[in-house]
Coordinates of C-alpha atoms in Angstrom, one line a residue:
M29 CA 160.7 -67.4 284.8
F30 CA 161.4 -63.8 283.8
E31 CA 164.4 -61.8 285.1
K32 CA 165.6 -58.3 284.8
N33 CA 167.7 -57.7 281.7
Q34 CA 166.2 -60.8 280.0
A35 CA 165.5 -60.8 276.3
V36 CA 161.9 -61.3 275.3
L37 CA 159.7 -61.1 272.3
Y38 CA 157.1 -58.3 272.3
K39 CA 154.8 -58.5 269.3
K40 CA 157.5 -60.8 267.7
N41 CA 160.2 -58.0 268.1
A42 CA 163.1 -58.0 270.4
A43 CA 162.8 -56.3 273.8
V44 CA 164.6 -56.4 277.1
I45 CA 163.0 -56.4 280.6
T46 CA 164.3 -53.3 282.5
E47 CA 162.2 -53.5 285.6
I48 CA 159.9 -56.0 287.3
E49 CA 157.0 -54.5 289.3
G50 CA 154.9 -57.2 290.9
D51 CA 153.1 -59.1 288.1
K52 CA 154.0 -56.5 285.5
F53 CA 157.2 -55.9 283.5
V54 CA 158.7 -52.8 282.1
I55 CA 160.3 -53.5 278.7
K56 CA 162.4 -51.4 276.4
Y57 CA 162.3 -51.8 272.7
R58 CA 163.5 -49.9 269.7
T59 CA 161.0 -48.0 267.5
A60 CA 163.5 -46.7 264.9
A61 CA 167.0 -47.7 264.0
A62 CA 169.9 -45.2 263.6
T63 CA 170.4 -44.0 260.0
D64 CA 173.4 -43.3 257.9
T65 CA 172.6 -39.6 257.9
G66 CA 173.4 -39.4 261.6
K67 CA 169.9 -39.8 263.1
A68 CA 170.0 -41.6 266.4
A69 CA 168.0 -44.7 267.2
K70 CA 164.7 -44.2 269.0
Y71 CA 163.5 -46.3 271.9
D72 CA 160.3 -46.7 274.0
S73 CA 159.3 -48.4 277.2
V74 CA 156.0 -49.9 278.0
K75 CA 154.6 -51.8 281.0
V76 CA 153.2 -55.2 280.1
R77 CA 151.8 -58.4 281.6
E78 CA 153.4 -61.8 281.4
K79 CA 150.9 -62.9 278.6
D80 CA 152.2 -60.0 276.4
I81 CA 155.8 -61.3 276.2
V82 CA 157.6 -64.5 275.3
P83 CA 161.0 -65.3 276.9
L84 CA 164.1 -65.7 274.7
P85 CA 166.9 -67.9 276.0
A86 CA 169.2 -64.9 276.6
K87 CA 169.8 -63.3 280.0
G88 CA 171.8 -60.1 280.7
A89 CA 171.3 -59.1 277.1
E90 CA 171.7 -55.6 275.8
L91 CA 169.0 -54.5 273.4
D92 CA 171.3 -52.9 270.8
A93 CA 173.4 -56.1 270.7
L94 CA 170.4 -58.2 270.1
L95 CA 169.1 -56.1 267.3
D96 CA 172.4 -55.4 265.6
F97 CA 174.0 -58.9 265.6
S98 CA 174.5 -60.7 262.3
A99 CA 176.4 -63.7 261.1
D100 CA 177.3 -65.1 257.7
G101 CA 176.4 -68.6 256.5
T102 CA 173.2 -68.9 258.6
D103 CA 171.0 -70.0 255.7
E104 CA 173.3 -73.0 255.1
K105 CA 173.3 -73.9 258.8
I106 CA 169.5 -73.8 258.9
A107 CA 169.3 -76.0 255.8
E108 CA 171.8 -78.5 257.4
A109 CA 169.7 -78.6 260.6
Y110 CA 166.6 -79.3 258.5
E111 CA 168.3 -82.2 256.7
L112 CA 169.5 -83.6 260.0
L113 CA 166.0 -83.5 261.5
Q114 CA 164.3 -85.0 258.4
S115 CA 166.8 -87.8 258.2
D116 CA 165.9 -89.1 261.6
E117 CA 162.5 -90.9 261.7
T118 CA 161.9 -89.8 265.3
T119 CA 162.2 -86.1 264.5
A120 CA 161.1 -85.9 260.9
G121 CA 158.1 -83.5 260.6
Q122 CA 157.9 -83.1 264.4
K123 CA 157.7 -79.8 266.2
I124 CA 160.9 -78.7 267.9
S125 CA 161.5 -76.0 270.5
F126 CA 163.5 -72.9 269.6
E127 CA 166.3 -73.8 272.1
E128 CA 166.7 -77.2 270.6
L129 CA 166.7 -75.9 267.1
L130 CA 169.2 -73.1 268.0
G131 CA 171.5 -75.8 269.4
L132 CA 171.4 -77.6 266.0
V133 CA 172.0 -74.4 264.0
D134 CA 174.7 -73.0 266.2
G135 CA 175.5 -74.8 269.4
D136 CA 177.9 -72.0 270.5
A137 CA 175.6 -69.1 269.9
A138 CA 176.1 -66.2 272.2
A139 CA 173.2 -64.6 274.0
K140 CA 173.3 -61.6 271.7
A141 CA 172.7 -63.9 268.7
V142 CA 169.5 -65.3 270.0
Y143 CA 167.1 -62.9 268.4
F144 CA 169.1 -62.9 265.1
Y145 CA 168.6 -66.7 264.9
F146 CA 165.0 -66.5 265.8
D147 CA 164.3 -64.0 263.1
K148 CA 166.2 -66.1 260.5
L149 CA 164.4 -69.2 261.4
R150 CA 160.9 -67.7 261.3
S151 CA 161.7 -66.3 257.8
S152 CA 163.4 -69.4 256.6
F153 CA 162.0 -71.7 253.9
E154 CA 162.6 -74.8 256.0
F155 CA 160.8 -74.0 259.3
S156 CA 157.4 -72.5 260.3
L157 CA 156.8 -70.8 263.6
L158 CA 153.9 -72.3 265.4
E159 CA 151.6 -69.3 266.1
D160 CA 149.3 -71.1 268.5
E161 CA 152.3 -72.1 270.7
L162 CA 153.6 -68.5 270.6
K163 CA 150.3 -67.3 271.9
S164 CA 150.7 -69.5 275.0
G165 CA 154.2 -68.1 275.6
A166 CA 156.3 -70.9 274.0
L167 CA 158.6 -70.9 271.0
F168 CA 158.2 -73.9 268.7
F169 CA 159.0 -74.5 265.1
V170 CA 157.9 -77.3 262.7
P171 CA 159.8 -78.4 259.6
R172 CA 157.9 -77.7 256.3
S173 CA 157.4 -80.4 253.7
A174 CA 159.5 -80.5 250.6
E175 CA 156.6 -79.2 248.5
E176 CA 156.0 -76.3 250.8
I177 CA 159.6 -75.3 250.7
Q178 CA 159.7 -75.5 246.9
A179 CA 156.6 -73.3 246.6
L180 CA 158.1 -70.7 249.0
K181 CA 161.4 -70.7 247.1
S182 CA 159.6 -70.2 243.8
K183 CA 157.5 -67.4 245.2
A184 CA 160.6 -65.7 246.6
D185 CA 162.5 -66.2 243.3
E186 CA 159.6 -64.7 241.4
K187 CA 159.5 -61.7 243.7
A188 CA 163.3 -61.2 243.5
H189 CA 163.2 -61.3 239.7
E190 CA 159.7 -59.7 239.3
A191 CA 160.9 -56.9 237.1
E192 CA 162.8 -59.3 234.9
Y193 CA 159.9 -61.7 234.6
R194 CA 157.4 -59.0 233.9
A195 CA 159.6 -57.5 231.2
A196 CA 159.8 -60.9 229.6
F197 CA 156.0 -61.3 229.8
I198 CA 155.4 -57.9 228.2
A199 CA 157.7 -59.0 225.4
R200 CA 155.8 -62.2 224.9
L201 CA 152.5 -60.3 225.0
K202 CA 153.6 -57.9 222.3
A203 CA 154.7 -60.9 220.2
N204 CA 151.4 -62.7 220.9
A205 CA 153.4 -65.6 222.2
L206 CA 152.1 -66.1 225.8
E207 CA 153.1 -69.1 227.8
P208 CA 150.7 -71.0 230.1
G209 CA 152.0 -69.4 233.3
D210 CA 151.4 -65.9 231.9
S211 CA 147.7 -65.9 232.7
K212 CA 148.4 -64.6 236.2
Y213 CA 149.6 -61.3 234.7
M214 CA 146.4 -60.9 232.7
G215 CA 143.9 -60.7 235.6
E216 CA 143.9 -57.0 235.6
V217 CA 143.1 -57.1 231.8
E218 CA 140.2 -59.3 232.5
A219 CA 139.0 -56.9 235.2
V220 CA 139.1 -54.1 232.6
A221 CA 137.2 -56.2 230.0
L222 CA 134.5 -56.8 232.6
A223 CA 134.4 -53.1 233.5
K224 CA 135.4 -53.8 237.1
I225 CA 138.4 -51.4 236.9
D226 CA 139.4 -48.7 234.4
K227 CA 143.2 -48.8 234.6
S228 CA 145.7 -51.5 233.6
K229 CA 149.5 -51.3 233.9
V230 CA 149.8 -54.2 231.5
M231 CA 147.7 -52.4 228.8
Q232 CA 149.6 -49.2 229.4
E233 CA 152.9 -50.9 228.9
I234 CA 151.9 -52.3 225.5
G235 CA 150.4 -48.9 224.4
L236 CA 146.7 -49.9 224.6
A237 CA 144.0 -47.6 226.1
A238 CA 142.3 -49.4 229.0
T239 CA 138.8 -49.8 227.5
P240 CA 136.6 -52.9 227.9
E241 CA 136.7 -53.4 224.2
N242 CA 140.5 -53.2 223.9
A243 CA 140.8 -55.6 226.8
H244 CA 138.3 -58.0 225.3
K245 CA 140.2 -58.0 222.0
L246 CA 143.6 -58.6 223.8
L247 CA 142.1 -61.5 225.7
L248 CA 140.8 -63.0 222.5
D249 CA 144.0 -62.4 220.6
T250 CA 146.0 -64.2 223.3
G251 CA 143.6 -67.1 223.7
I252 CA 142.8 -66.4 227.3
W253 CA 139.2 -65.8 226.4
Q254 CA 137.3 -67.7 223.7
I255 CA 134.7 -66.0 221.4
T256 CA 132.0 -67.7 223.5
K257 CA 132.9 -65.6 226.6
N258 CA 130.0 -63.1 227.1
P259 CA 131.1 -60.2 229.3
H260 CA 128.1 -58.0 228.9
P261 CA 126.0 -58.9 232.0
T262 CA 129.0 -58.5 234.2
R263 CA 129.9 -55.2 232.6
W264 CA 126.4 -53.9 233.5
G265 CA 126.9 -55.1 237.1
L266 CA 124.5 -58.0 236.8
S267 CA 124.7 -61.3 238.5
M268 CA 124.6 -64.4 236.3
Q269 CA 123.0 -66.3 239.2
S270 CA 119.4 -66.3 240.3
A271 CA 118.4 -64.6 243.5
S272 CA 119.3 -66.6 246.6
L273 CA 116.8 -65.5 249.2
S274 CA 114.1 -68.2 249.4
L275 CA 110.4 -67.3 249.7
S276 CA 108.5 -68.9 252.5
S277 CA 105.7 -71.3 251.5
P278 CA 102.4 -69.6 250.5
P279 CA 100.5 -68.6 253.6
E280 CA 97.4 -70.4 254.7
E281 CA 94.6 -68.0 253.8
E282 CA 91.1 -68.1 252.4
R283 CA 91.0 -68.4 248.6
Y284 CA 88.2 -68.7 246.2
E285 CA 88.5 -72.0 244.2
V286 CA 87.8 -71.2 240.6
P287 CA 85.7 -73.9 238.9
G288 CA 87.0 -75.7 235.8
I289 CA 90.3 -75.6 234.1
S290 CA 92.5 -72.6 233.3
Y291 CA 95.2 -72.7 230.6
A292 CA 98.9 -71.6 230.9
I293 CA 100.0 -71.2 227.3
D294 CA 103.6 -70.5 226.6
N295 CA 106.8 -71.4 224.6
E296 CA 107.9 -75.0 224.9
W297 CA 111.1 -73.9 226.6
S298 CA 109.3 -71.9 229.3
S299 CA 110.0 -73.1 232.8
D300 CA 108.3 -70.3 234.9
P301 CA 104.6 -70.1 233.8
D302 CA 103.2 -67.1 235.6
D303 CA 99.8 -66.6 233.9
A304 CA 96.8 -68.7 233.0
I305 CA 93.5 -67.8 231.3
A306 CA 89.9 -69.2 231.3
F307 CA 86.4 -68.2 230.3
D308 CA 83.5 -69.6 232.3
G309 CA 80.7 -68.4 230.0
K310 CA 80.2 -65.1 231.9
Y311 CA 83.6 -64.0 233.2
L312 CA 87.0 -63.9 231.6
W313 CA 89.6 -65.0 234.2
V314 CA 93.2 -64.0 234.0
H315 CA 95.2 -65.8 236.8
I316 CA 98.6 -64.5 237.7
A317 CA 101.3 -66.1 240.0
D318 CA 101.0 -64.8 243.5
P319 CA 104.5 -64.4 245.1
A320 CA 103.3 -61.2 246.8
S321 CA 101.4 -63.4 249.2
A322 CA 104.8 -64.1 250.8
I323 CA 106.7 -60.9 250.0
L324 CA 106.1 -57.8 252.2
P325 CA 107.0 -54.3 251.0
Q326 CA 110.6 -53.4 252.0
S327 CA 111.4 -56.9 253.1
P328 CA 114.9 -58.3 252.2
I329 CA 113.4 -60.3 249.3
D330 CA 111.5 -57.2 248.0
K331 CA 114.6 -55.0 248.2
A332 CA 116.7 -57.7 246.4
A333 CA 114.0 -58.0 243.6
M334 CA 114.0 -54.2 243.3
G335 CA 117.8 -54.2 242.9
R336 CA 117.5 -56.7 240.0
G337 CA 114.5 -55.1 238.4
A338 CA 113.7 -58.1 236.3
T339 CA 114.8 -61.6 235.4
L340 CA 117.8 -61.5 233.1
Y341 CA 117.1 -63.7 230.1
I342 CA 120.2 -64.4 227.9
P343 CA 121.0 -67.3 225.7
E344 CA 123.1 -68.9 228.4
G345 CA 120.0 -69.1 230.7
A346 CA 118.0 -67.1 233.1
A347 CA 119.2 -65.3 236.2
R348 CA 115.9 -65.0 238.0
M349 CA 114.6 -62.0 240.0
L350 CA 113.2 -64.4 242.6
C351 CA 114.8 -67.5 243.9
E352 CA 114.7 -70.6 241.7
D353 CA 113.0 -72.7 244.4
S354 CA 110.1 -70.2 244.5
L355 CA 108.9 -71.5 241.1
E356 CA 107.6 -74.8 242.6
D357 CA 105.3 -72.9 245.0
Y358 CA 104.4 -69.9 243.0
A359 CA 104.5 -70.7 239.2
L360 CA 101.1 -71.8 237.8
G361 CA 100.5 -75.4 236.7
L362 CA 103.5 -77.0 238.5
K363 CA 101.1 -78.5 241.1
E364 CA 97.6 -79.9 241.0
K365 CA 96.2 -76.6 242.3
S366 CA 98.0 -73.3 242.2
G367 CA 97.4 -70.1 244.3
A368 CA 96.9 -67.1 242.2
L369 CA 96.0 -63.4 242.2
S370 CA 93.2 -63.4 239.7
F371 CA 91.5 -60.7 237.6
R372 CA 87.9 -61.6 236.9
L373 CA 86.6 -59.5 234.0
L374 CA 83.1 -58.9 232.9
L375 CA 83.2 -57.7 229.2
N376 CA 80.6 -55.8 227.2
D377 CA 79.5 -57.0 223.8
D378 CA 82.0 -54.5 222.2
G379 CA 84.9 -56.0 224.2
T380 CA 85.2 -53.1 226.7
I381 CA 85.5 -53.9 230.4
E382 CA 82.3 -53.5 232.3
E383 CA 83.8 -54.7 235.6
C384 CA 87.1 -56.0 237.1
Q385 CA 87.4 -57.8 240.4
V386 CA 90.8 -58.8 241.9
M387 CA 90.6 -62.0 243.9
K388 CA 92.8 -64.4 245.8
T389 CA 92.1 -67.7 244.2
L390 CA 93.0 -71.4 243.9
V391 CA 93.1 -72.7 240.3
R392 CA 93.6 -75.9 238.4
V393 CA 96.0 -75.2 235.5
K394 CA 96.6 -77.1 232.3
R395 CA 99.9 -76.2 230.6
L396 CA 99.9 -75.9 226.8
T397 CA 102.5 -75.0 224.3
Y398 CA 101.5 -72.4 221.7
Q399 CA 101.4 -75.1 219.0
A400 CA 99.1 -77.3 221.1
A401 CA 96.8 -74.4 221.9
D402 CA 96.5 -73.6 218.2
Q403 CA 95.1 -77.0 217.7
L404 CA 92.3 -76.2 220.1
K405 CA 91.2 -72.9 218.7
D406 CA 88.0 -74.4 217.3
G407 CA 87.4 -76.6 220.3
E408 CA 87.8 -76.0 224.1
L409 CA 89.7 -72.7 223.5
K410 CA 87.2 -71.3 221.0
D411 CA 85.8 -68.7 223.3
L412 CA 89.2 -67.4 224.3
F413 CA 90.2 -67.0 220.7
A414 CA 87.0 -65.1 220.0
I415 CA 87.5 -62.7 223.0
A416 CA 91.1 -62.0 221.9
A417 CA 90.0 -61.2 218.3
R418 CA 87.3 -58.9 219.6
N419 CA 89.8 -57.1 221.9
L420 CA 92.3 -56.7 219.1
E421 CA 89.6 -55.2 216.9
R422 CA 88.6 -52.8 219.7
R423 CA 92.1 -51.6 220.2
K424 CA 92.7 -51.1 216.5
K425 CA 89.6 -48.9 216.4
A426 CA 91.0 -46.9 219.3
G427 CA 94.2 -46.3 217.3
S428 CA 96.6 -49.0 218.5
V429 CA 99.8 -49.5 216.6
E430 CA 100.6 -53.1 215.6
I431 CA 104.2 -53.6 214.6
D432 CA 105.4 -56.8 213.0
L433 CA 109.2 -56.9 212.8
P434 CA 111.3 -60.1 212.5
E435 CA 112.3 -61.7 215.8
V436 CA 114.6 -64.6 216.5
H437 CA 115.2 -67.1 219.3
I438 CA 118.9 -67.7 220.1
R439 CA 119.9 -70.9 221.9
L440 CA 123.1 -72.7 222.8
D441 CA 123.9 -76.4 223.0
E442 CA 126.1 -77.9 225.6
N443 CA 129.2 -77.1 223.5
K444 CA 128.1 -73.5 223.1
K445 CA 127.3 -74.0 219.4
V446 CA 124.8 -71.2 218.6
F447 CA 121.5 -71.6 216.8
V448 CA 119.5 -68.6 215.6
E449 CA 116.0 -69.6 214.8
P450 CA 113.1 -67.4 213.6
E451 CA 110.6 -66.5 216.3
V452 CA 107.2 -67.9 215.2
H453 CA 104.1 -66.2 216.5
P454 CA 101.3 -68.8 216.7
Q455 CA 97.7 -67.5 216.9
S456 CA 97.5 -68.6 220.5
S457 CA 100.4 -66.3 221.4
E458 CA 98.3 -63.4 220.2
V459 CA 95.4 -64.7 222.4
V460 CA 97.7 -64.7 225.5
R461 CA 98.9 -61.2 224.6
E462 CA 95.3 -59.8 224.4
M463 CA 94.4 -61.5 227.7
M464 CA 97.4 -59.9 229.4
L465 CA 96.4 -56.5 228.0
L466 CA 92.9 -57.0 229.3
A467 CA 94.3 -57.9 232.8
G468 CA 96.5 -54.8 232.7
E469 CA 93.7 -52.5 231.7
G470 CA 91.4 -54.1 234.3
A471 CA 94.0 -53.8 237.1
A472 CA 94.5 -50.1 236.2
R473 CA 90.7 -49.4 236.3
F474 CA 90.3 -51.3 239.6
A475 CA 93.2 -49.4 241.2
F476 CA 91.9 -46.0 239.9
A477 CA 88.3 -46.7 241.0
N478 CA 89.5 -47.7 244.5
K479 CA 91.9 -44.8 244.8
I480 CA 94.9 -47.2 245.2
P481 CA 98.3 -45.6 244.5
F482 CA 99.4 -47.7 241.5
V483 CA 101.9 -48.0 238.7
Y484 CA 100.5 -46.9 235.4
V485 CA 102.1 -47.3 232.0
S486 CA 101.3 -44.7 229.3
Q487 CA 102.5 -43.7 225.8
E488 CA 101.7 -40.6 223.8
A489 CA 100.3 -41.0 220.3
P490 CA 102.8 -41.4 217.5
D491 CA 102.9 -39.1 214.5
I492 CA 102.7 -41.6 211.7
P493 CA 102.7 -40.2 208.2
N494 CA 99.9 -41.0 205.8
D495 CA 102.2 -42.2 203.1
L496 CA 103.6 -45.1 205.1
P497 CA 105.3 -47.6 202.8
D498 CA 104.1 -51.2 202.7
G499 CA 106.1 -54.2 204.1
L500 CA 109.1 -54.2 206.3
A501 CA 109.9 -50.6 205.3
G502 CA 106.6 -49.5 206.7
E503 CA 107.1 -51.4 209.9
F504 CA 110.6 -49.9 210.3
K505 CA 109.3 -46.4 209.8
T506 CA 106.5 -46.9 212.2
V507 CA 109.0 -47.9 215.0
K508 CA 110.9 -44.7 214.4
C509 CA 107.6 -42.7 214.9
M510 CA 106.8 -44.3 218.3
R511 CA 107.2 -42.3 221.5
R512 CA 108.9 -43.6 224.6
R513 CA 106.6 -45.1 227.2
S514 CA 106.1 -43.4 230.5
V515 CA 105.8 -45.1 233.9
G516 CA 104.3 -43.3 236.9
V517 CA 101.5 -43.1 239.4
T518 CA 99.1 -41.0 237.3
P519 CA 96.9 -42.8 234.9
S520 CA 97.0 -41.7 231.2
A521 CA 96.2 -43.2 227.8
H522 CA 98.5 -45.7 226.2
A523 CA 98.1 -44.7 222.6
G524 CA 100.3 -47.5 221.2
L525 CA 98.0 -50.1 222.8
G526 CA 94.8 -48.2 222.2
L527 CA 93.9 -48.3 225.9
G528 CA 92.6 -45.5 228.0
M529 CA 94.7 -46.6 231.0
Y530 CA 97.0 -49.5 231.5
S531 CA 99.3 -51.2 234.0
Q532 CA 101.6 -54.2 233.8
V533 CA 100.6 -56.8 236.4
T534 CA 101.1 -60.2 234.6
S535 CA 104.7 -61.1 235.4
P536 CA 105.4 -60.6 239.2
L537 CA 107.9 -63.5 239.1
R538 CA 110.1 -61.7 236.6
R539 CA 109.3 -57.9 236.6
Y540 CA 109.7 -55.8 239.7
G541 CA 107.1 -53.2 238.6
D542 CA 104.5 -56.1 238.4
L543 CA 105.5 -57.4 241.8
L544 CA 105.1 -53.9 243.2
C545 CA 101.6 -53.7 241.8
H546 CA 100.7 -57.1 243.3
E547 CA 102.0 -56.0 246.8
Q548 CA 99.7 -53.0 246.6
L549 CA 96.7 -55.0 245.4
R550 CA 97.1 -57.5 248.2
A551 CA 97.5 -54.8 250.8
F552 CA 94.2 -53.4 249.6
L553 CA 92.5 -56.8 249.7
D554 CA 93.8 -57.5 253.2
G555 CA 92.9 -54.1 254.5
R556 CA 96.5 -53.3 255.3
E557 CA 98.2 -49.9 254.9
L558 CA 98.9 -49.0 251.3
I559 CA 102.2 -47.8 249.9
D560 CA 101.9 -44.0 249.4
K561 CA 102.5 -42.3 246.0
D562 CA 105.9 -40.9 246.9
A563 CA 107.2 -44.3 248.1
M564 CA 105.7 -46.0 245.0
L565 CA 107.5 -43.5 242.8
E566 CA 110.8 -44.0 244.6
R567 CA 110.7 -47.8 244.5
L568 CA 109.3 -47.8 240.9
A569 CA 112.2 -45.6 239.8
A570 CA 114.8 -47.9 241.3
G571 CA 113.2 -51.0 239.9
D572 CA 112.7 -49.5 236.5
E573 CA 116.3 -48.4 236.3
A574 CA 117.5 -51.9 237.2
A575 CA 115.1 -53.4 234.6
Y576 CA 116.5 -51.0 232.0
V577 CA 120.0 -52.2 232.7
C578 CA 118.8 -55.8 232.4
K579 CA 117.3 -55.1 229.0
K580 CA 120.5 -53.4 227.8
A581 CA 122.6 -56.5 228.9
E582 CA 120.1 -58.8 227.2
R583 CA 120.4 -56.9 223.9
K584 CA 124.2 -56.8 224.1
S585 CA 124.2 -60.5 224.9
D586 CA 121.9 -61.4 222.0
L587 CA 124.1 -59.4 219.6
H588 CA 127.2 -61.0 221.0
W589 CA 125.9 -64.5 220.4
T590 CA 124.6 -63.6 217.0
L591 CA 128.2 -62.6 216.1
V592 CA 129.5 -65.9 217.5
Y593 CA 126.9 -67.6 215.3
L594 CA 128.3 -65.9 212.2
L595 CA 131.9 -66.8 213.2
Q596 CA 130.8 -70.4 213.7
N597 CA 129.1 -70.3 210.3
P598 CA 131.7 -68.5 208.0
D599 CA 129.8 -69.5 204.9
W600 CA 126.5 -67.8 206.0
T601 CA 124.5 -65.9 203.5
G602 CA 121.1 -64.3 204.0
E603 CA 118.4 -62.2 202.6
A604 CA 118.2 -58.5 203.4
V605 CA 115.3 -56.1 202.9
C606 CA 115.9 -52.4 202.1
V607 CA 113.9 -50.5 204.7
D608 CA 115.2 -46.9 204.5
F609 CA 117.9 -44.6 203.0
K610 CA 120.5 -42.4 204.7
G611 CA 122.5 -40.3 202.2
N612 CA 124.0 -42.6 199.6
E613 CA 123.6 -45.6 201.9
A614 CA 120.7 -48.0 202.4
I615 CA 119.5 -49.4 205.7
F616 CA 118.7 -53.1 205.5
M617 CA 116.8 -55.5 207.8
I618 CA 118.1 -59.1 207.9
P619 CA 115.0 -61.1 209.0
S620 CA 116.9 -64.3 209.7
L621 CA 119.1 -62.6 212.2
A622 CA 116.6 -59.8 213.3
Q623 CA 119.5 -57.4 212.8
Q624 CA 120.0 -54.2 210.8
T625 CA 123.0 -53.1 208.7
M626 CA 123.8 -50.1 206.5
F627 CA 126.0 -49.7 203.4
A628 CA 126.0 -48.3 199.9
P629 CA 124.4 -50.9 197.5
S630 CA 125.9 -51.6 194.1
K631 CA 122.7 -50.6 192.3
K632 CA 119.7 -48.4 192.9
L633 CA 117.2 -50.0 195.2
N634 CA 113.6 -49.2 196.1
L635 CA 112.1 -49.8 199.6
N636 CA 111.4 -53.5 200.3
D637 CA 113.8 -54.6 197.6
K638 CA 115.7 -57.7 198.6
I639 CA 119.4 -58.5 198.2
A640 CA 121.6 -61.4 199.3
L641 CA 124.3 -60.7 201.9
K642 CA 127.4 -62.4 203.2
V643 CA 129.7 -61.5 206.1
K644 CA 132.8 -59.4 205.4
S645 CA 134.1 -59.1 209.0
V646 CA 133.1 -59.7 212.6
D647 CA 134.3 -57.6 215.5
I648 CA 133.1 -59.3 218.7
P649 CA 134.7 -56.9 221.2
N650 CA 133.0 -53.9 219.6
L651 CA 129.9 -55.8 218.7
K652 CA 130.1 -54.9 215.0
V653 CA 129.7 -56.9 211.8
K654 CA 130.1 -55.8 208.3
F655 CA 128.0 -57.3 205.5
V656 CA 128.6 -57.1 201.8
E657 CA 126.5 -58.2 198.8
A658 CA 126.8 -61.8 198.1

């Protein structure tokens, strides 16, 4: 099959067999061509096996002749051969050997022309080299379809005229007159807007600094993005999808079955109930979802949850810290009986905690909206309302700080129309809050008493002046006086809550710090090795940083959608309350939007005075809005 001085393909390049040594062949190939500056061509030889080379139909060939041969009009000949094959029903679309195809293209081709024609055919629009056949040592081509040929020609034309087309695109971009096909050039601008890259040749060419805000504005101006595009979670490196690793089913283990009914009370739109409460006449029960029963420390699911830090809640929906399918098994009240990690609290007459036990339980849960729970405050929930009121009074006496600032709930319909609705706080929501605080205080005391390395949340006492104004102005000033919370493994007072020690343990489905506490409590209950303080600090720091990023993205997203709401409602007017002064400008709180603004009013105002506002301008890329007096 192979002979000395035969032309072959070696890695698809031309070579010539110079020696045959048993089952091996010595081939010569050129590694560098001669140059116009006088540098000689370079060659190399290598010993190969039969499987490494493919024969070309040329014997007695010289390597330089193979490599340097060229002929005019070859493209036309290849096109004619293609038409001939396609016109015959027996050959249309069928594979054809290189030798047969060479005969159609140039029946009189000399041996030295063989590699030239092979190279032209494999790079032609009309024919595709069959790679699988090549691997088995045979040369076959197949005619491409008309659609494939047209696509290849368009791509080649675009490449050949790339500079010309790009210049035309830049001109259209500057004139804000993009055409449908121009979106392919804007991919790098989108990457800048999403903070995936920080350089853009397109933006440089039109004289724009490559900032996410500039890129966002450019995409809006050109219509590639709509105002409803929210880039902020992606900018912060967050996934818009829930975690994908599924939790296993809850393990079979001994659980105490709590008598009676417990109540999961939440907003009507809540889909992941993770707490329930009950009072049995002696003990207050706070039941919390128990995903830690199936999550071991440092397992893949635990690490993924630590990387997310928390569930991301934005108006578009929730990207959950744990897999969506975990809700069915671990949320409370979605099944007849739910497994829980429960905090059983024995309270003194003054509301202080006498005893806290942590237990693995099985509970029957009844789900209620806040509105439905409020209707039961003088009936079956009477005791829970009384316990909550007593605990609130206890905390106030201990110096807790209660702040009441306007809040809103932002929702979207299927067409991304935005609704901004005031957040109402029913009495039962305060009941739930007090129960969660009691559980957090009880968990902290339980961990401290049992020498369990644990996550404690603390806050230094604020320095609140005695001459605090009334109304929203007073609430605003109180917020400014508050100290940042601290999270660590050493217990300390939480002055803002009026508690001697406190930990967050009530949301393990959606906060990593809570999940970490649950892992530690379950390890203690099961007699397993506890996570030491250093490891707790390391994991806590990582989870807390991720949760902080989540919170930043949520705030940016809420502001984004608030601005979209104002653009969708150009005739909006609202009431603003003067809450502070800065120089000759006043700071206003807009309750219906839960937003602040600042400008110089047209007349002298006092704190808590109200004025009517309307929108002057909205800048979505920079998340800014200017209001003026209506």
